[in-house]
């Protein structure tokens, strides 16, 4: 197997390469949502960054020269704590004004331990909302520089260390960071490779220390040229699936940074045989190929102390392996997991307990007693990609029947995870399980109930709901904001390079355009009035079709729109065409608005809908029509639950 480019290295390449004094080319970056957030943020800050998709991930080309932002841009970091925390150091060191923000999950996570040392260096940083949380506002620095800092961290944190180092390097002031245990050192390795005079020991274990002294340094960062090695955390999940399935796996060209591969020692403690073959280093990062052979049965393990920072991302996986190991496994000194994308200790304890595994939750860890027999139950991921993937590994073992509520969140770090895990599924595909790429298309005229129906069907099946209209509305919102919504040629010229895409959300996908989530702005009257005309432009439709088809390749989806079964997914596994009388559709739309209405309001709304129908049916490109193999359902006299039940019956027959 091969795995995507290392997420941690990809983040740093995306954030640091644009700061170089000369050109950089970095290939093989992780295609996950988090890394894309870092790329978008640097583009929003005016860095000359070109990002393209290639066979093995993203490639970025940076002209160099640093940042050239507009007035205090607002940077949407999505769900990526690495993006937000490293950017805080970059902005502080550069003296650039900006606002850092993120999705609700990221807003709930702590920022104080990063912001405090930067403030101690003299950076002007304020909390725009709740103290210690995003959003934060960094004020520009017209004169002067930052102060030197000796920071002693109470816990090992690569993100805090990186933020302080980046601030010191960009401001050219001396900094020193010490930690009680060695955290991952990708930032140090990358900066040193670009000519920055750092003092650190990449082979040191235990307590960590790094120093930057700008004396005699000209302040130039050499361009970065590298191919990002495979992500060891992604490899860990495939290895875990192979152990539970009793199979040997070989994973090639994986980053073997000593601060990242502590889980291999834990697997050996559990009885696995791990062979490590070194390969030539890549930009200071050691590479290896791993061959892992399973034991007859997994043994319990115990981890704590200095080991924890080196296995922090793999603990959810180790916890589910512990559920199948002989004996009692113990995880200590891992309180850091309570402030990740979710409170991972609480989520693991609650979910494993519901599945019938004996778990004791402590403030800093878990005690898990392994068991045999089939495990059944639902998994609430809380939008946490590592929780979803860990229980996906357990589900693939063949003696578990798990309903994972949000498979799409794996896109954050491993977009093709569900496809990659399929070869490890023991005993063939679990009955009722859907492969990546399975699509239900739901089409119909405006206000026929497509989105609400598709959302409910997706929830009941465990699929992901994809609303094609979100993309069209996002592009329309963006065009209105720039004053080109009515200028077809200008919009068609601009939209091919537009950064618009789906991003994982709690129930399916949200949409982001140029690093911003429009949210309620997508439903504004101005967007509603223009979206139909914008959606007829060929360049707009090409962009939307590509994004939709990519979602269909990676996930099991229920997609709704007006040409899903005819133009977007002509080979969909099941096609539904919803219809209803115009008067009933008008009443439904008026009820959604939550205000009283009269017969005159119904007539007026009916005329609007009929006009919209005529426009959609007469447009030259992908007009609204029922695909020949679509099943028409007249919902006029049906309740929403009846419509959903009818589609579920059709899906059961189609997927039998």
XYZ file of C-alpha atoms in Angstrom:
656
model
C 0.000 0.000 0.000
C 0.869 3.668 -0.326
C -0.713 6.370 1.820
C -1.326 10.096 1.248
C 1.366 12.666 1.926
C 2.062 13.358 5.580
C -0.470 15.842 6.909
C 1.880 17.585 9.374
C 4.639 18.063 6.791
C 2.058 19.164 4.198
C 0.735 21.873 6.525
C 4.209 23.226 7.124
C 5.141 23.156 3.451
C 1.938 25.010 2.546
C 2.552 27.661 5.224
C 6.350 28.062 5.095
C 7.297 27.594 1.415
C 5.442 30.808 0.361
C 7.632 32.750 2.840
C 10.866 31.770 1.061
C 12.967 34.299 -0.789
C 13.094 32.091 -3.903
C 10.772 29.700 -5.721
C 9.532 26.439 -4.197
C 7.919 23.315 -5.630
C 6.417 20.752 -3.247
C 4.683 17.623 -4.538
C 2.575 14.988 -2.873
C 0.872 17.164 -0.246
C -2.079 15.644 1.546
C -5.318 16.353 -0.324
C -7.228 16.578 2.953
C -9.525 19.438 3.859
C -7.207 20.675 6.621
C -4.206 21.114 4.323
C -6.352 22.869 1.727
C -7.306 25.321 4.478
C -3.605 26.153 4.941
C -3.117 26.658 1.190
C -6.179 28.913 0.959
C -5.063 30.980 3.934
C -1.697 31.764 2.341
C -3.396 32.675 -0.921
C -5.729 34.998 0.994
C -2.658 36.605 2.534
C -1.384 37.482 -0.927
C 1.326 34.831 -1.204
C 2.114 33.718 -4.758
C 0.922 30.107 -4.423
C -0.390 27.951 -7.246
C -2.046 24.690 -6.173
C -2.874 21.824 -8.550
C -4.165 18.280 -8.100
C -1.938 15.493 -9.357
C -1.982 11.712 -9.178
C -0.400 11.534 -5.719
C -1.941 14.517 -3.987
C -1.543 18.265 -4.287
C 1.378 20.124 -5.812
C 2.135 23.704 -4.806
C 4.377 26.101 -6.693
C 5.375 29.242 -4.847
C 7.108 32.170 -6.506
C 8.500 33.304 -3.143
C 8.587 36.789 -1.751
C 6.352 36.424 1.289
C 2.960 37.969 2.023
C 1.098 40.826 0.371
C -2.317 40.913 2.077
C -5.185 43.306 1.728
C -6.585 45.105 4.781
C -6.851 42.555 7.644
C -8.291 39.550 5.764
C -10.459 37.083 7.678
C -8.884 33.635 7.393
C -11.193 30.628 7.697
C -9.098 27.778 9.117
C -12.024 25.357 8.924
C -11.457 22.552 11.431
C -7.655 22.772 11.317
C -5.962 23.635 14.588
C -2.544 23.371 12.922
C -3.519 26.026 10.366
C -4.776 28.439 13.024
C -1.900 28.013 15.469
C 0.974 28.112 12.992
C -0.616 31.066 11.202
C -0.730 32.925 14.512
C 3.073 32.645 14.682
C 3.541 33.630 11.030
C 1.288 36.684 11.341
C 2.863 37.750 14.640
C 6.384 37.479 13.260
C 5.497 39.228 9.993
C 3.557 42.032 11.658
C 0.599 41.357 9.356
C -2.951 42.209 10.426
C -5.600 39.498 10.002
C -8.426 37.694 11.782
C -8.138 33.947 12.401
C -11.410 32.042 12.571
C -12.736 28.534 12.046
C -15.749 26.281 12.174
C -17.725 25.722 15.418
C -15.516 22.774 16.379
C -12.305 24.766 16.010
C -13.843 27.736 17.829
C -14.355 25.479 20.856
C -10.695 24.455 21.049
C -8.090 26.308 23.154
C -5.842 28.983 21.648
C -4.480 30.592 24.813
C -1.360 28.457 25.088
C -0.311 29.631 21.601
C -1.473 33.235 21.907
C 0.070 33.863 25.341
C 3.751 33.330 24.363
C 3.216 35.397 21.204
C 1.763 38.202 23.307
C 4.748 37.850 25.618
C 6.944 38.525 22.577
C 5.022 41.757 21.972
C 2.544 40.651 19.303
C -0.715 42.632 19.369
C -3.360 39.909 19.548
C -6.940 40.232 20.824
C -9.784 37.763 21.232
C -12.790 38.777 19.141
C -15.180 36.555 21.071
C -14.709 34.176 23.997
C -11.333 34.635 25.733
C -8.919 31.851 24.848
C -10.858 30.833 21.737
C -11.136 31.775 18.073
C -11.712 34.184 16.478
C -8.578 36.169 17.276
C -7.476 39.451 15.739
C -3.808 40.177 15.064
C -2.985 43.862 14.720
C -0.374 45.027 12.251
C 3.027 46.222 13.436
C 4.180 49.401 11.703
C 7.423 49.867 13.645
C 9.648 47.930 15.991
C 9.997 44.190 16.291
C 9.162 41.415 18.707
C 11.030 40.690 21.915
C 13.228 37.670 22.541
C 11.566 34.798 24.392
C 12.576 31.734 26.360
C 9.464 29.570 26.473
C 9.180 26.538 28.729
C 6.114 24.521 27.829
C 4.270 22.587 30.521
C 3.191 20.004 27.939
C 4.857 18.935 24.708
C 3.158 20.718 21.805
C 4.562 20.904 18.287
C 2.019 23.579 17.397
C 3.046 25.932 20.220
C 6.730 25.308 19.522
C 6.214 25.949 15.792
C 4.264 29.173 16.365
C 7.000 30.596 18.599
C 9.773 29.525 16.217
C 8.031 30.991 13.174
C 7.404 34.269 14.991
C 11.047 34.475 16.047
C 12.428 33.558 12.604
C 10.208 36.012 10.710
C 10.846 38.818 13.227
C 14.551 37.827 13.423
C 14.636 37.752 17.218
C 16.187 35.077 19.420
C 13.829 32.438 20.815
C 14.278 29.244 22.781
C 11.639 26.583 23.381
C 11.964 23.675 25.787
C 9.445 20.883 26.386
C 9.079 18.131 28.970
C 8.976 15.571 26.142
C 10.024 15.679 22.503
C 7.166 16.702 20.211
C 7.308 16.260 16.446
C 10.035 18.396 14.899
C 8.911 18.854 11.276
C 9.043 22.647 11.569
C 12.644 22.582 12.797
C 13.731 20.196 10.038
C 12.032 22.239 7.315
C 13.353 25.597 8.504
C 16.873 24.217 8.941
C 16.742 22.808 5.407
C 15.785 26.273 4.141
C 18.872 27.851 5.705
C 17.607 28.988 9.118
C 20.251 28.671 11.900
C 18.436 26.457 14.401
C 20.045 24.428 17.183
C 18.229 21.161 17.930
C 18.957 17.448 18.090
C 16.710 15.471 15.699
C 17.786 12.176 17.297
C 17.109 13.230 20.883
C 14.426 11.437 22.867
C 12.827 12.549 26.119
C 12.813 16.287 26.844
C 13.117 18.536 23.802
C 14.805 21.883 23.192
C 15.292 24.116 20.160
C 17.022 27.520 19.864
C 17.054 30.177 17.162
C 19.714 32.882 17.130
C 19.637 35.249 14.130
C 23.192 36.506 14.683
C 24.982 36.486 11.333
C 21.933 35.299 9.395
C 20.802 37.406 6.430
C 17.130 36.541 6.938
C 16.730 34.706 3.623
C 14.742 31.482 3.427
C 15.885 29.203 0.595
C 13.175 27.782 -1.652
C 11.753 24.392 -0.681
C 11.818 21.503 -3.151
C 10.567 18.149 -1.959
C 8.045 15.358 -2.334
C 6.085 14.870 0.868
C 6.548 11.337 2.256
C 3.613 9.137 3.231
C 1.680 9.935 6.394
C 2.536 7.500 9.234
C -0.788 8.207 10.968
C -2.694 7.235 7.822
C -0.518 4.134 7.522
C -1.330 3.243 11.130
C -5.035 2.803 10.342
C -4.329 0.428 7.448
C -1.888 -1.493 9.623
C -4.520 -1.698 12.365
C -7.025 -3.116 9.881
C -4.476 -5.690 8.725
C -3.818 -6.811 12.314
C -7.511 -7.271 13.077
C -7.983 -9.063 9.761
C -4.987 -11.362 10.282
C -3.141 -10.163 7.176
C 0.377 -8.911 6.423
C 0.691 -5.407 4.984
C 3.604 -3.562 3.379
C 3.426 0.254 3.361
C 5.956 2.059 1.195
C 7.733 5.440 1.465
C 6.406 6.476 4.891
C 7.774 9.376 6.949
C 9.771 7.795 9.766
C 10.327 10.837 11.968
C 11.173 9.491 15.469
C 8.557 11.800 16.994
C 5.797 10.262 14.893
C 6.217 6.486 14.933
C 5.888 5.507 18.558
C 2.852 3.415 17.646
C 5.118 0.856 15.941
C 6.643 0.017 19.314
C 3.164 -0.327 20.798
C 2.188 -2.727 17.987
C 5.292 -4.805 18.743
C 4.242 -4.863 22.406
C 0.905 -6.223 21.170
C 2.735 -9.071 19.397
C 3.026 -7.783 15.826
C 6.245 -8.216 13.879
C 7.410 -4.916 12.351
C 10.193 -4.840 9.731
C 11.524 -1.363 8.858
C 13.523 -0.838 5.655
C 15.135 2.625 5.367
C 14.951 4.691 2.175
C 16.779 7.908 1.156
C 15.691 10.923 3.211
C 13.478 13.628 1.709
C 14.312 17.228 2.676
C 15.663 16.135 6.049
C 12.784 13.749 6.768
C 13.727 10.052 7.147
C 11.725 7.576 5.022
C 11.062 3.859 5.535
C 9.031 1.006 4.107
C 7.210 -1.020 6.749
C 6.135 -4.650 6.619
C 3.853 -5.622 9.508
C 2.833 -9.217 10.250
C -0.021 -9.990 12.672
C 0.341 -12.229 15.732
C -1.995 -15.130 16.482
C -3.783 -12.828 18.888
C -3.215 -9.260 20.018
C -1.869 -8.712 23.535
C -2.736 -5.821 25.848
C -0.394 -2.836 26.096
C 0.429 0.052 28.424
C 1.529 3.526 27.331
C 2.230 6.783 29.144
C 4.884 9.407 29.828
C 7.317 10.310 27.040
C 5.710 7.845 24.618
C 2.387 9.697 24.448
C 3.505 12.686 22.299
C 4.843 10.161 19.762
C 1.511 8.287 19.521
C -0.965 11.102 20.181
C -2.759 10.874 16.801
C -2.889 7.069 16.875
C -4.459 6.662 20.323
C -8.028 6.319 18.919
C -6.748 3.457 16.752
C -4.849 1.868 19.641
C -8.002 2.072 21.753
C -10.062 0.067 19.254
C -7.226 -2.458 18.914
C -7.230 -2.746 22.712
C -10.916 -3.684 22.511
C -9.822 -6.847 20.636
C -6.632 -7.600 22.620
C -6.221 -10.211 25.351
C -6.077 -8.580 28.760
C -6.318 -5.021 30.049
C -4.688 -2.165 28.135
C -3.855 1.148 29.765
C -3.443 4.647 28.286
C -2.053 7.315 30.667
C -0.844 10.938 30.472
C -3.060 11.656 27.452
C -5.210 14.532 28.740
C -4.197 16.403 25.561
C -6.790 14.278 23.731
C -9.593 16.164 25.459
C -8.913 19.289 23.368
C -8.628 17.779 19.912
C -11.387 17.853 17.270
C -13.485 16.210 19.962
C -12.878 15.121 23.541
C -11.386 11.908 22.222
C -11.067 10.197 25.602
C -14.747 10.774 26.362
C -15.889 9.762 22.877
C -13.791 6.578 22.913
C -14.970 5.598 26.390
C -18.638 6.270 25.624
C -18.620 4.521 22.240
C -16.648 1.449 23.261
C -18.882 1.149 26.335
C -22.012 1.203 24.162
C -20.508 -1.590 22.059
C -20.113 -3.772 25.152
C -16.401 -3.224 25.825
C -15.366 -2.698 29.461
C -13.788 0.775 29.669
C -12.719 2.942 32.588
C -12.320 6.642 31.771
C -9.864 8.720 33.786
C -8.935 12.412 33.510
C -5.791 11.580 31.543
C -6.538 8.249 29.934
C -8.427 4.983 29.583
C -8.279 1.413 30.805
C -9.754 -1.016 28.237
C -10.373 -4.723 28.713
C -10.457 -6.576 25.404
C -13.258 -8.929 24.470
C -14.244 -11.359 21.754
C -17.583 -11.749 20.014
C -19.521 -9.537 17.632
C -19.742 -5.838 18.422
C -22.862 -3.975 17.343
C -23.892 -0.366 17.730
C -23.810 3.179 16.435
C -20.747 5.432 16.416
C -21.176 9.177 16.919
C -17.966 10.650 15.545
C -18.574 14.269 16.658
C -17.056 15.246 13.307
C -13.673 13.849 14.387
C -11.812 12.198 11.505
C -9.652 9.973 13.684
C -12.660 8.662 15.602
C -14.411 7.839 12.312
C -11.357 6.055 10.902
C -10.609 4.143 14.117
C -14.095 2.653 14.270
C -13.979 2.127 10.500
C -11.002 -0.155 11.160
C -12.962 -2.025 13.828
C -15.942 -2.356 11.492
C -13.764 -3.791 8.714
C -12.619 -6.664 10.936
C -15.674 -8.720 9.980
C -16.990 -9.382 13.505
C -18.426 -5.923 14.063
C -21.574 -4.277 12.742
C -21.196 -0.539 13.297
C -23.216 2.421 12.065
C -20.782 5.327 11.681
C -22.745 8.580 11.531
C -20.270 10.829 9.679
C -17.922 9.001 7.341
C -17.270 12.205 5.367
C -15.174 13.731 8.158
C -12.342 11.331 7.202
C -11.729 13.786 4.340
C -10.044 16.056 6.859
C -6.884 13.951 6.737
C -7.488 10.936 4.435
C -9.959 11.644 1.592
C -9.814 8.105 0.145
C -9.841 6.267 3.470
C -13.026 4.258 2.925
C -11.778 3.021 -0.423
C -8.340 2.221 1.029
C -9.832 0.176 3.872
C -11.894 -2.100 1.589
C -9.095 -4.613 0.781
C -8.775 -5.288 4.523
C -12.451 -6.123 5.045
C -12.548 -9.678 6.375
C -15.081 -12.131 5.011
C -16.093 -9.927 2.069
C -18.301 -6.875 2.200
C -20.630 -6.668 5.159
C -24.197 -7.071 4.084
C -25.800 -3.692 3.627
C -22.477 -1.891 3.416
C -22.117 0.439 0.478
C -18.892 0.856 -1.501
C -17.312 4.207 -2.255
C -18.912 5.755 -5.308
C -22.484 4.537 -4.716
C -24.892 7.329 -5.664
C -28.599 8.016 -5.244
C -29.695 10.910 -7.474
C -32.764 12.950 -6.459
C -34.058 15.422 -9.044
C -37.177 17.523 -9.412
C -38.509 21.050 -9.818
C -38.118 23.829 -7.246
C -39.817 23.252 -3.855
C -40.558 19.596 -4.584
C -38.834 18.592 -1.319
C -35.586 17.352 -2.851
C -33.131 18.595 -0.229
C -35.104 17.650 2.879
C -35.909 14.242 1.405
C -32.331 13.588 0.294
C -31.026 14.630 3.716
C -33.371 12.212 5.504
C -32.615 9.344 3.112
C -28.877 9.873 3.571
C -29.229 9.878 7.356
C -31.276 6.671 7.344
C -28.833 4.869 5.012
C -25.628 6.197 6.547
C -24.782 7.958 3.276
C -23.584 11.569 2.889
C -26.043 14.213 1.729
C -24.715 16.410 -1.094
C -26.794 19.433 -2.079
C -25.630 20.562 -5.522
C -27.453 23.862 -5.073
C -24.983 24.874 -2.347
C -22.189 25.141 -4.905
C -24.265 27.187 -7.342
C -25.386 29.463 -4.530
C -21.817 29.839 -3.234
C -20.585 30.924 -6.669
C -23.525 33.323 -6.988
C -22.823 34.755 -3.525
C -19.176 35.278 -4.453
C -20.082 36.879 -7.809
C -22.532 39.270 -6.125
C -19.886 40.246 -3.597
C -17.545 41.181 -6.451
C -20.184 42.857 -8.579
C -19.949 40.450 -11.537
C -23.077 38.339 -11.043
C -24.742 40.056 -14.023
C -21.632 40.028 -16.215
C -21.598 36.580 -17.835
C -18.252 36.891 -19.666
C -16.464 38.231 -16.569
C -17.908 35.492 -14.384
C -17.026 32.748 -16.867
C -13.457 34.061 -17.045
C -13.093 34.129 -13.245
C -14.811 30.940 -12.120
C -12.374 28.246 -13.483
C -9.756 29.379 -10.951
C -12.249 29.841 -8.111
C -11.514 27.946 -4.912
C -14.974 26.567 -4.181
C -15.603 23.122 -2.750
C -17.439 21.003 -0.229
C -16.000 20.780 3.274
C -17.064 18.216 5.902
C -19.770 19.328 8.318
C -21.668 17.607 11.131
C -24.310 16.177 8.774
C -22.799 15.868 5.311
C -21.094 18.823 3.676
C -20.911 22.565 4.014
C -19.450 24.702 1.215
C -16.465 27.050 1.181
C -15.580 29.667 -1.435
C -12.190 31.396 -1.417
C -11.633 30.250 2.155
C -14.953 31.597 3.472
C -18.125 29.751 4.436
C -21.027 31.985 3.385
C -23.445 30.263 5.792
C -26.838 32.035 5.888
C -25.690 34.299 3.056
C -26.409 31.467 0.635
C -30.148 31.891 1.255
C -30.282 35.669 0.824
C -32.950 37.073 -1.557
C -30.195 38.442 -3.791
C -28.617 34.999 -4.213
C -32.003 33.370 -4.771
C -32.844 35.897 -7.488
C -29.589 35.330 -9.414
C -28.650 31.685 -8.860
C -30.724 30.226 -11.722
C -29.102 32.537 -14.293
C -25.601 31.935 -12.900
C -26.118 28.164 -12.986
C -26.731 28.239 -16.761
C -23.182 29.448 -17.512
C -21.082 26.590 -18.962
C -17.944 27.473 -16.956
C -19.938 27.518 -13.716
C -21.503 24.166 -14.488
C -18.109 22.632 -15.337
C -16.723 23.625 -11.925
C -19.793 22.362 -10.062
C -19.891 19.056 -11.967
C -16.229 18.370 -11.165
C -16.754 18.998 -7.434
C -19.892 16.855 -7.332
C -18.282 13.949 -9.166
C -15.283 14.051 -6.849
C -17.645 13.724 -3.880
C -19.346 10.811 -5.634
C -16.050 9.021 -6.172
C -15.064 9.291 -2.518
C -18.322 8.724 -0.672
C -21.671 6.981 -0.678
C -23.912 9.937 -1.402
C -27.473 11.084 -1.876
C -27.233 14.059 -4.219
C -30.131 16.345 -5.081
C -30.562 18.965 -7.778
C -32.201 19.436 -11.154
C -29.906 17.452 -13.455
C -28.195 14.975 -11.128
C -29.511 11.845 -12.845
C -29.156 13.229 -16.372
C -25.899 15.219 -16.406
C -23.961 14.846 -13.149
C -24.349 11.126 -12.380
C -25.938 9.489 -15.432
C -24.737 6.141 -14.062
C -26.215 6.638 -10.567
C -27.249 3.430 -8.795
C -30.736 4.801 -8.130
C -32.471 7.798 -9.705
C -35.512 9.481 -8.174
C -37.552 12.291 -9.735
C -39.827 14.076 -7.258
C -42.860 16.022 -8.484
C -45.796 17.785 -6.828
C -48.571 20.099 -7.932
C -47.460 23.729 -8.157
C -49.980 24.895 -5.560
C -48.795 22.331 -3.022
C -45.163 23.228 -3.671
C -46.054 26.902 -3.067
C -47.720 26.120 0.259
C -44.688 24.080 1.360
C -42.320 26.908 0.567
C -44.480 29.444 2.400
C -44.713 27.179 5.441
C -40.905 26.972 5.539
C -40.760 30.736 5.988
C -42.666 30.394 9.259
C -45.077 33.308 8.765
C -48.863 33.287 8.103
C -49.906 33.430 4.448
C -53.077 33.946 2.409
C -54.517 32.418 -0.761
C -53.177 35.452 -2.585
C -49.688 34.660 -1.278
C -50.072 31.095 -2.557
C -51.089 32.315 -6.010
C -48.175 34.741 -6.151
C -45.695 32.061 -5.073
C -47.197 29.615 -7.583
C -46.562 32.055 -10.413
C -42.931 32.406 -9.268
C -42.428 28.651 -9.162
C -44.021 28.109 -12.576
C -41.765 30.793 -14.039
C -38.766 29.076 -12.436
C -39.913 25.733 -13.862
C -40.141 27.191 -17.375
C -36.646 28.658 -17.054
C -35.178 25.402 -15.773
C -36.871 23.301 -18.484
C -35.964 25.635 -21.359
C -32.324 26.333 -20.566
C -30.056 25.033 -23.347
C -27.549 23.374 -21.010
C -28.759 20.391 -18.927
C -32.434 21.384 -18.728
C -34.681 20.013 -15.996
C -36.054 16.678 -17.196
C -36.604 13.192 -15.845
C -33.933 10.671 -16.799
C -35.425 7.727 -18.725
C -34.468 5.307 -15.927
C -35.527 7.596 -13.048
C -38.470 6.590 -10.864
C -41.027 9.386 -10.542
C -42.706 9.932 -7.171
C -45.637 12.354 -6.924
C -45.411 13.751 -3.398
C -48.502 15.994 -3.558
C -50.517 13.864 -1.146
C -47.591 12.249 0.706
C -46.033 13.172 4.035
C -42.246 13.645 4.189
C -41.854 10.335 6.063
C -43.864 8.505 3.408
C -41.630 9.864 0.654
C -38.485 8.819 2.524
C -39.868 5.325 3.220
C -40.723 4.889 -0.465
C -37.163 5.764 -1.516
C -35.663 3.476 1.127
C -37.689 0.570 -0.277
C -36.414 1.356 -3.764
C -32.836 1.610 -2.444
C -33.121 -1.762 -0.703
C -34.160 -3.343 -3.999
C -31.501 -1.517 -6.031
C -28.655 -2.448 -3.673
C -29.701 -6.030 -3.016
